[in-house]
Coordinates of C-alpha atoms and ligand atoms in Angstrom, one line a residue:
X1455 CA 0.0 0.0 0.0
X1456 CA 1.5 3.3 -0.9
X1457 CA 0.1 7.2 0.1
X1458 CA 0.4 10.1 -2.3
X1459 CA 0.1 13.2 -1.4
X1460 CA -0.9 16.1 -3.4
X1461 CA -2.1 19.6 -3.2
X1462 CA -3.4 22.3 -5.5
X1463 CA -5.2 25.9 -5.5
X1464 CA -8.3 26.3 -6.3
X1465 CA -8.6 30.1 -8.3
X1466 CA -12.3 30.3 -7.2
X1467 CA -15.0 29.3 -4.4
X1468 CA -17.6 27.7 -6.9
X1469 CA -18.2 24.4 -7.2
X1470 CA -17.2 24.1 -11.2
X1471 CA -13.7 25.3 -9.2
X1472 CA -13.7 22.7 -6.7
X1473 CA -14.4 19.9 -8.9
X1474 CA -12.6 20.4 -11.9
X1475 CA -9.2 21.4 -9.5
X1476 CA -9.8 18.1 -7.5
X1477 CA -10.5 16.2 -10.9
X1478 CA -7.2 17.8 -12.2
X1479 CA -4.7 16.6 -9.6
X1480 CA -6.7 13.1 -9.0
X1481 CA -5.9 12.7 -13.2
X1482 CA -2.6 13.6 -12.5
X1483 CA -1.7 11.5 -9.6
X1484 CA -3.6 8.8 -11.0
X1485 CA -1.4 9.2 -14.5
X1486 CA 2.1 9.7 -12.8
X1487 CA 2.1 7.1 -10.2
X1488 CA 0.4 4.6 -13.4
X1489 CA -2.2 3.7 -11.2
X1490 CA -5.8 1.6 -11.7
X1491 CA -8.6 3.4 -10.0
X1492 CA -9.6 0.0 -8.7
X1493 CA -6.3 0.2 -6.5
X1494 CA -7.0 2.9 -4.7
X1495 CA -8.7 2.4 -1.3
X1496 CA -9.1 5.6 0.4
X1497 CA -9.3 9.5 -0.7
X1498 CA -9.1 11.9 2.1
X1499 CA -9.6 15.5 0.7
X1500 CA -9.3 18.6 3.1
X1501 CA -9.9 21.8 2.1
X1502 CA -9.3 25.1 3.7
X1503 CA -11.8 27.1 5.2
X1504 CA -12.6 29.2 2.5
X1505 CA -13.7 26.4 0.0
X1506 CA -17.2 25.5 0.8
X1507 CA -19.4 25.4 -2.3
X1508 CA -18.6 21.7 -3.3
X1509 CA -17.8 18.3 -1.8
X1510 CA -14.4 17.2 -3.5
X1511 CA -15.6 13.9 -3.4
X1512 CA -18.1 14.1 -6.0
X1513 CA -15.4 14.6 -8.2
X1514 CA -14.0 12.0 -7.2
X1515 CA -17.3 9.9 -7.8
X1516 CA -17.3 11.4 -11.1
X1517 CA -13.9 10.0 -12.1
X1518 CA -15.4 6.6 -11.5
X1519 CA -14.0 6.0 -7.8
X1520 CA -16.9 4.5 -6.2
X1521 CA -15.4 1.6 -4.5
X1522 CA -12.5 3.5 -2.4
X1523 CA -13.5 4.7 1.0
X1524 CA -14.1 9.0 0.4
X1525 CA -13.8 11.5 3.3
X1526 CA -13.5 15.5 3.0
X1527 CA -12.5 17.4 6.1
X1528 CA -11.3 20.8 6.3
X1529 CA -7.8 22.0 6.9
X1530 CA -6.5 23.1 10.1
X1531 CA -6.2 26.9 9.6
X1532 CA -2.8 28.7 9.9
X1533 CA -3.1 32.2 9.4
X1534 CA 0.5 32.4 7.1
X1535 CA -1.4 29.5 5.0
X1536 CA -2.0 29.1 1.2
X1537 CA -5.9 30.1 0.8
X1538 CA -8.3 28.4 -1.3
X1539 CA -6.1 25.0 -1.4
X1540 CA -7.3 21.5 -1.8
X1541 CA -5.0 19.1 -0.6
X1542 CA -5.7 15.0 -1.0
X1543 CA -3.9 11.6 0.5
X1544 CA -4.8 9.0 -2.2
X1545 CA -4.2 5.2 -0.5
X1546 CA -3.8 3.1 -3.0
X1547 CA -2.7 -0.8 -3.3
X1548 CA -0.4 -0.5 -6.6
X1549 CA 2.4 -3.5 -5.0
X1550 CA 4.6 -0.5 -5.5
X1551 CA 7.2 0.6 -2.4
X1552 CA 6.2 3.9 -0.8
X1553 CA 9.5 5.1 -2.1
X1554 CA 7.8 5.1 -5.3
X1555 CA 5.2 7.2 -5.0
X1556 CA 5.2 10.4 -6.5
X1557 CA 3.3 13.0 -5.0
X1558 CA 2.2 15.8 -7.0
X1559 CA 1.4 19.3 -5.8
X1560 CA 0.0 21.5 -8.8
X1561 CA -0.3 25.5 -9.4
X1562 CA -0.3 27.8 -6.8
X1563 CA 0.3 25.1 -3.9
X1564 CA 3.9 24.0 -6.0
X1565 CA 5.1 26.3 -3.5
X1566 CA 4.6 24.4 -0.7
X1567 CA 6.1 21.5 -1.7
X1568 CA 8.5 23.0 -4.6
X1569 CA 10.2 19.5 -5.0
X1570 CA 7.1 17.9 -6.4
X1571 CA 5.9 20.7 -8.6
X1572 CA 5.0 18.7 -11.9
X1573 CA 7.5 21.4 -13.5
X1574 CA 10.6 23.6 -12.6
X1575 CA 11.5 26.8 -13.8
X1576 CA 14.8 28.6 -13.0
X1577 CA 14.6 32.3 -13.6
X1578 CA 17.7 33.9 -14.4
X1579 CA 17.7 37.5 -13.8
X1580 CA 20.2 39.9 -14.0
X1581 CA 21.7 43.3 -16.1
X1582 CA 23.6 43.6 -19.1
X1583 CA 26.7 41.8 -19.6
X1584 CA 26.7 39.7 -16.5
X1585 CA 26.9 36.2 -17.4
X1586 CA 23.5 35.1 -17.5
X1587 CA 23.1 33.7 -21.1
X1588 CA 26.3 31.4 -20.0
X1589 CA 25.6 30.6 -16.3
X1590 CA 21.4 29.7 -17.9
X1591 CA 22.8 27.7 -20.9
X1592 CA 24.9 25.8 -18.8
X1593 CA 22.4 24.9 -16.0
X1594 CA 20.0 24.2 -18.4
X1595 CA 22.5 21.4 -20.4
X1596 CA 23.6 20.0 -17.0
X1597 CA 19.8 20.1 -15.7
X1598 CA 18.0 18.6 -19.1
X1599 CA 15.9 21.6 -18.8
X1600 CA 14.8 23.7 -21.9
X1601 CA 16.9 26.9 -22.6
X1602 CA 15.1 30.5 -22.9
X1603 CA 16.9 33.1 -23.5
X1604 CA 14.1 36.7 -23.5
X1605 CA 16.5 39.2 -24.5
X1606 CA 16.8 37.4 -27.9
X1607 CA 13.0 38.0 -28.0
X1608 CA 13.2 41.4 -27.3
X1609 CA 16.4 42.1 -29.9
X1610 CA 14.2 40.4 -32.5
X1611 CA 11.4 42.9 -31.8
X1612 CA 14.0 45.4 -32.6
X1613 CA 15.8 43.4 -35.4
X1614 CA 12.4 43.9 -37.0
X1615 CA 12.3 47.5 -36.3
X1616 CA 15.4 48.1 -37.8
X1617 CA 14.7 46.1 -40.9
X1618 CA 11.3 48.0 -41.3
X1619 CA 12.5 51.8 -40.0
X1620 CA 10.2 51.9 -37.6
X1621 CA 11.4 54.7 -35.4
X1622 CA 12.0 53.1 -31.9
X1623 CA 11.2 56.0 -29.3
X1624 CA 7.5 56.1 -31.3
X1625 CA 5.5 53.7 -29.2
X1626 CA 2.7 53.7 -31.4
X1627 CA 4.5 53.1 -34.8
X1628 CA 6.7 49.8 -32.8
X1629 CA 3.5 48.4 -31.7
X1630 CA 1.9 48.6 -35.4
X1631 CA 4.5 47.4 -37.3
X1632 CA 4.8 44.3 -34.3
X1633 CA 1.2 43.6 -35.5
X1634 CA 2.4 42.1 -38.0
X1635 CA 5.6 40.1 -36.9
X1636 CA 5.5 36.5 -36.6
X1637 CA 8.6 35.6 -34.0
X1638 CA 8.9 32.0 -33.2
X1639 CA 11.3 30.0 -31.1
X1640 CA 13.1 26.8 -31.9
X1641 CA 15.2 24.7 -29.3
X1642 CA 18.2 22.7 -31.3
X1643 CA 20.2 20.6 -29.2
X1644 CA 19.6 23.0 -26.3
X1645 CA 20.8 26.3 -28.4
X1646 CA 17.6 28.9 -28.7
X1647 CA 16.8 29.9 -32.6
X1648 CA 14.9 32.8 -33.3
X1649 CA 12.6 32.4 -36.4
X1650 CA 10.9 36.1 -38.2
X1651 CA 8.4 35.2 -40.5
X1652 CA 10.1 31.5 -40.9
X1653 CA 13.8 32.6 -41.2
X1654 CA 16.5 31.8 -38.5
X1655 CA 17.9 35.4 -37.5
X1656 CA 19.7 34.3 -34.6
X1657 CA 23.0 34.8 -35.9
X1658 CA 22.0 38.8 -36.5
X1659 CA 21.2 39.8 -33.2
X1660 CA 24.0 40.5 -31.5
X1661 CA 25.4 43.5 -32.9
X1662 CA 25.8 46.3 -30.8
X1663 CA 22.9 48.1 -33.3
X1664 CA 20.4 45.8 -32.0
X1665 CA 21.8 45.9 -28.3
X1666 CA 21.3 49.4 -28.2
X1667 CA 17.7 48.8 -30.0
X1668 CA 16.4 46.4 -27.8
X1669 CA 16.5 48.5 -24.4
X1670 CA 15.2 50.9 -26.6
X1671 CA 11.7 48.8 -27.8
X1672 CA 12.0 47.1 -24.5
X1673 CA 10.8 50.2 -22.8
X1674 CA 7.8 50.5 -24.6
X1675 CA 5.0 48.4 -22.7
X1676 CA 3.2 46.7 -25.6
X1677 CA 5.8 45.2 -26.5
X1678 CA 6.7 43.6 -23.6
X1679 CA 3.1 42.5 -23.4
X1680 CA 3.0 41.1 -26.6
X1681 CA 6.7 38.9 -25.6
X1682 CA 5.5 38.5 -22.2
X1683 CA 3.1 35.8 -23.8
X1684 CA 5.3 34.4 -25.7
X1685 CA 7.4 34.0 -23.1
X1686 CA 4.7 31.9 -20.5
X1687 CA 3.7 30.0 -23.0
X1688 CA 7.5 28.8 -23.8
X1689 CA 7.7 27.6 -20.3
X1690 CA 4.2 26.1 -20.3
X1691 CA 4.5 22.2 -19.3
X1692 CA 8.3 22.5 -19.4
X1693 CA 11.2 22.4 -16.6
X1694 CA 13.1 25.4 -18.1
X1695 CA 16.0 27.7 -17.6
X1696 CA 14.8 31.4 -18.4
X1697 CA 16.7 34.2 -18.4
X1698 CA 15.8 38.2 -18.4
X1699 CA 15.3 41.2 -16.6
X1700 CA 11.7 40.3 -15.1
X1701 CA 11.5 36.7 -15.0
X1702 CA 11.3 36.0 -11.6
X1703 CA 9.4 39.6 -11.0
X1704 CA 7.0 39.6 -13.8
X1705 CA 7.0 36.7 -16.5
X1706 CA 7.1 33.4 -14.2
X1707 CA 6.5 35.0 -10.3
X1708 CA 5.9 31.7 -9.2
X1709 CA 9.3 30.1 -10.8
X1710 CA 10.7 27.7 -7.5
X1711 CA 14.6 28.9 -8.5
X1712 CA 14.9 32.4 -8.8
X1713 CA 18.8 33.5 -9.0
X1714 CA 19.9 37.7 -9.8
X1715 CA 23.1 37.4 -10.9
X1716 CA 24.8 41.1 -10.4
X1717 CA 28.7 42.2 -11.0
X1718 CA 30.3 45.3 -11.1
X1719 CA 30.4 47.7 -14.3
X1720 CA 34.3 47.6 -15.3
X1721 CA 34.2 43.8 -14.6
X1722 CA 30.9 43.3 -17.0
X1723 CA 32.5 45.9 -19.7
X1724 CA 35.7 43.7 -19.5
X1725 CA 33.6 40.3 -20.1
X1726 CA 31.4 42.6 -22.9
X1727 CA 35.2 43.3 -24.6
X1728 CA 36.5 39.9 -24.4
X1729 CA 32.7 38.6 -26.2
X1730 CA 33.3 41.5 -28.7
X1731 CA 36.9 40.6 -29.5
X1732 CA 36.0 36.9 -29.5
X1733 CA 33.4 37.5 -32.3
X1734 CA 36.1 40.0 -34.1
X1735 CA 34.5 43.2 -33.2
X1736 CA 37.4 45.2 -32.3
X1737 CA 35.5 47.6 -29.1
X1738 CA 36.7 50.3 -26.8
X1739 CA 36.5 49.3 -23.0
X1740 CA 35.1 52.6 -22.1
X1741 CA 32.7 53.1 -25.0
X1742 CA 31.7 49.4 -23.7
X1743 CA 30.8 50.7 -20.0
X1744 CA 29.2 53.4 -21.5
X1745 CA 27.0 51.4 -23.5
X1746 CA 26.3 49.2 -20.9
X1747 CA 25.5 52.0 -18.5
X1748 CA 23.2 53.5 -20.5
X1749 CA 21.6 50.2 -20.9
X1750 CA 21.2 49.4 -17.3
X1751 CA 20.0 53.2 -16.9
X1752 CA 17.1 52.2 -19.6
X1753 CA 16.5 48.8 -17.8
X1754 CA 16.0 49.9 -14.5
X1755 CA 14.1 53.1 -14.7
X1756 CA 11.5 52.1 -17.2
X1757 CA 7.6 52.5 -16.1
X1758 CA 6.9 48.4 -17.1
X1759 CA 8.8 45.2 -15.3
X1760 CA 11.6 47.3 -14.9
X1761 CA 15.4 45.2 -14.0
X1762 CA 14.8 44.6 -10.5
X1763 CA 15.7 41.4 -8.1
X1764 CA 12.6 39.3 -7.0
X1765 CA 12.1 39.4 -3.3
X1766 CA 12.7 35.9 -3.1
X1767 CA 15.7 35.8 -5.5
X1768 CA 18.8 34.6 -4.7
X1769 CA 21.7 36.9 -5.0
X1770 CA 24.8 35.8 -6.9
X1771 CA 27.6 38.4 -6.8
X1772 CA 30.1 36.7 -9.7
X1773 CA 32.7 40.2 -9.6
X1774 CA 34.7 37.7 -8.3
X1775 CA 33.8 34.6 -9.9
X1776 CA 34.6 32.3 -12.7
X1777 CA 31.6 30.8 -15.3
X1778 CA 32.5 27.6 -13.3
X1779 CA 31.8 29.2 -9.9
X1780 CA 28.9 30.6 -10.3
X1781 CA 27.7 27.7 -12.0
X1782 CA 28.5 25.7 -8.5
X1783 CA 26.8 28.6 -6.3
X1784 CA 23.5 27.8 -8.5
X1785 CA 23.6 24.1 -8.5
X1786 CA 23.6 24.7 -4.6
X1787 CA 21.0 27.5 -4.7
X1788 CA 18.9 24.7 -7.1
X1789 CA 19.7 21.7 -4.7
X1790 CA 18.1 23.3 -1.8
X1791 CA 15.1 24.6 -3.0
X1792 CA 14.8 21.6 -4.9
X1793 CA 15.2 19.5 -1.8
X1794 CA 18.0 17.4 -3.8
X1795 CA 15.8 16.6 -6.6
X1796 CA 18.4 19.0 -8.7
X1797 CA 21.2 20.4 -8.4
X1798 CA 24.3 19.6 -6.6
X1799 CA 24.7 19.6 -2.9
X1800 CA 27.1 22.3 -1.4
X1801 CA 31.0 20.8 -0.4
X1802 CA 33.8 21.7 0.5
X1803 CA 35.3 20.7 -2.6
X1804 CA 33.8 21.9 -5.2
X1805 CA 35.4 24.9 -7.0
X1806 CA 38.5 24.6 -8.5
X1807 CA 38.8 22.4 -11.6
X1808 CA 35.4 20.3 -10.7
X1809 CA 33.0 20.1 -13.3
X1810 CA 29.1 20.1 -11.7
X1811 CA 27.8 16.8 -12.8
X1812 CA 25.5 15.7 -15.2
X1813 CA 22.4 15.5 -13.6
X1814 CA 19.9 12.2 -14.8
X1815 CA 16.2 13.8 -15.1
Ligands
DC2707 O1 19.9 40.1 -22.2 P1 20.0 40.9 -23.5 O2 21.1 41.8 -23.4 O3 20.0 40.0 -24.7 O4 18.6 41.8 -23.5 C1 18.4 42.6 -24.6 C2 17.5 43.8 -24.0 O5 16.2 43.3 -23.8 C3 18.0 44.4 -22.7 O6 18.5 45.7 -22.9 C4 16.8 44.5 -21.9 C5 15.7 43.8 -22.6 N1 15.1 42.7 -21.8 C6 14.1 43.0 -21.0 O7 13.7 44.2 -20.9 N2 13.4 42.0 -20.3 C7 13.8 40.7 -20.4 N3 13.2 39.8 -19.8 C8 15.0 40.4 -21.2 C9 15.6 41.4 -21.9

C-alpha cells in the first residue's frame, strides 16, 4: 500500500472550481504514479476554510471511484497558509514501495512543496553583460531543462524594427509594425533559434545596433506584453531555464529557483570586450561601459517590469567569480530549494577544476 500526497489551489469558491481542481490533480496523480482506480482504497480530501461550495468527493465519484472509501474534512487553519487549497492523501494498493510514490502538488500550492511541482522553472535574472546567457545555458545542459533566452525575444522585436524603419522611441509606430511580426522559437540541441516570418535570425542579433535597439523597444509596454506571452507560453509544461530582466518579478513570479546574478560595471565591460573581441569586433572598454551604462539606466528606470531582483531571488555576486563558480553557487541554490531533486549539494570541494555533474532527469 503506498500514500500520495498532493495539493493544489483552487482560483475560485464555486463548485465548477472545486471539482474540476480536485479532478485535475486526481488525473494527474492517478497518470504519474500509473495507477488503476480499482487500487485505490481511500481518498481523504481537506480543504481550507474558504472552499465551501462543493464536496471534492463528487469529483472523485465522477472519475469513476466509487469503491474506495471517500472522506472531506477541512484543513487546520494557519493564518500564514496558502488560501483556497485543496489538498488529497490517495491510498492506493499498486504493490509499489512507498518510495515510489510520486506526490504531485500543482499551481499555486507547487510552492509548498516546490520538489514535487510537476514542473521547474529557473529564472535567471540579472543586467547587461553579466553572465546570465552562459551561467542559464549551462544549468539548463547540466539540468535537461529547456533553454530560454528573453533578451533574444526582445532584440528580434528590434531586429524587425530596424529592418522595417520603424522609429523606436515612437510607441505607437513599434506596436503597429509588431502587429504584423511572426517571432517563433526553436530549441536545437539546447541552443535557442529565433525564427521572423520563418527565417532563423539568430545569428543577426548580437550586434551592438540591436543591443542598443532592444532596451530601446524594450521600454515601450506593448511590446513587452506582446513577448510577455510568448514567453509563458514557452515555459508552459516545461522544466526550463529562463533568463531576463523580469523573469522572476514579472514573467514566471511563481518560478521555485529564482537566482539575480549582479557584478560590477568595469568587470561586465571587460567580459562585454572579451565577447566583442572573441566575435572580431574590435570595441573600446570605455565606449563598452558606457553602453552598458546606459543600458542598465534604460532597464532599471523604465515604467513596465523594470530590471529589479525578485524578493525571493537569490543573489549571486560573480565580480569575483569564474563561469565555473557561479555555475557551483546555483547548482547549490537549485539543490536546496529543490530538496536534492536537482542540483548539486554544497561541499567543501567543489570549486577549482570540478566540473558540476551531469544531472539524470
Ligand atoms: O539580455 P540581453 O542583453 O540579450 O537583452 C536585450 C535587451 O532586452 C535588454 O536591454 C533589456 C531587454 N530585456 C528586457 O527588458 N526584459 C527581459 N526579460 C529580457 C531582456
Amino acid at each position: 500500500m503506498i500514500a500520495i500526497r498532493g495539493a493544489i489551489s483552487v482560483d475560485h469558491n464555486t463548485r465548477e472550481d472545486i471539482l474540476s481542481s480536485a479532478k485535475q490533480m486526481l488525473k494527474e496523480i492517478i497518470k504519474i504514479n500509473r495507477m488503476e482506480i480499482r487500487q485505490i482504497i481511500s481518498v481523504i480530501f481537506s480543504v481550507t476554510n474558504d472552499l465551501n461550495q462543493a464536496y471534492p468527493a463528487a469529483a472523485a465519484r465522477e472519475l469513476g471511484i466509487t469503491e474506495a472509501g471517500l472522506m472531506c474534512q477541512q484543513e487546520m487553519y494557519v493564518e500564514s497558509g496558502l488560501p483556497k487549497c485543496l489538498r488529497v492523501m490517495v491510498l492506493a494498493e499498486t504493490g509499489d514501495e512507498q518510495s515510489s510514490a510520486r506526490h504531485i502538488y500543482m499551481k499555486e500550492a507547487a510552492r509548498l512543496r516546490p520538489e514535487f511541482a510537476r514542473f521547474f522553472a529557473v529564472a535567471v535574472d540579472g543586467p547587461a553583460g553579466v553572465g546570465k546567457g552562459t551561467l542559464a545555458q549551462n544549468l539548463a545542459r547540466a539540468l535537461r531543462f529547456i533553454y530560454v533566452d528573453t533578451g533574444a525575444m526582445y532584440r528580434a522585436a528590434a531586429y524587425f524594427c530596424l529592418k522595417k524603419d520603424v522609429p523606436l522611441t515612437d510607441a505607437e509606430q513599434v506596436e503597429n509594425a509588431l502587429a504584423n511580426m511572426c517571432l517563433s522559437i526553436e530549441n536545437q540541441n539546447n541552443i535557442q533559434r529565433i525564427l521572423l516570418d520563418g527565417v532563423d535570425v539568430t545569428d543577426e542579433l548580437r550586434t551592438p545596433e540591436v543591443s542598443d535597439a532592444s532596451s530601446k523597444v524594450a521600454v515601450i509596454q506593448a511590446v513587452r506584453d506582446k513577448l510577455l506571452i510568448l514567453q509563458r507560453k514557452t515555459a508552459e509544461g516545461n522544466n526550463i531555464v529562463m533568463e531576463g530582466r523580469d523573469i522572476g518579478s514579472r514573467v514566471l513570479p511563481d518560478a521555485q529557483i529564482k537566482i539575480y546574478l549582479d557584478a560590477d560595471i568595469d568587470e561586465r565591460a571587460g567580459r562585454r570586450l572579451k565577447d566583442r573581441d572573441d566575435m572580431g569586433i574590435s570595441s573600446d572598454f570605455a565606449e563598452i561601459r558606457r553602453e552598458l551604462e546606459e543600458r542598465d539606466r534604460r532597464d532599471i528606470q523604465r515604467a513596465h517590469s523594470p530590471l529589479k531582483r525578485a524578493a525571493d531571488a537569490v543573489l549571486i555576486d560573480s565580480t569575483h567569480m569564474s563561469p565555473l563558480q557561479v555555475m557551483e553557487a546555483a547548482m547549490c541554490i537549485i539543490y536546496e530549494k529543490t530538496g536534492g531533486l536537482y542540483g548539486i549539494r554544497y561541499s567543501q570541494n567543489i570549486g577549482g577544476d570540478n566540473i558540476p555533474p551531469q544531472i539524470p532527469h
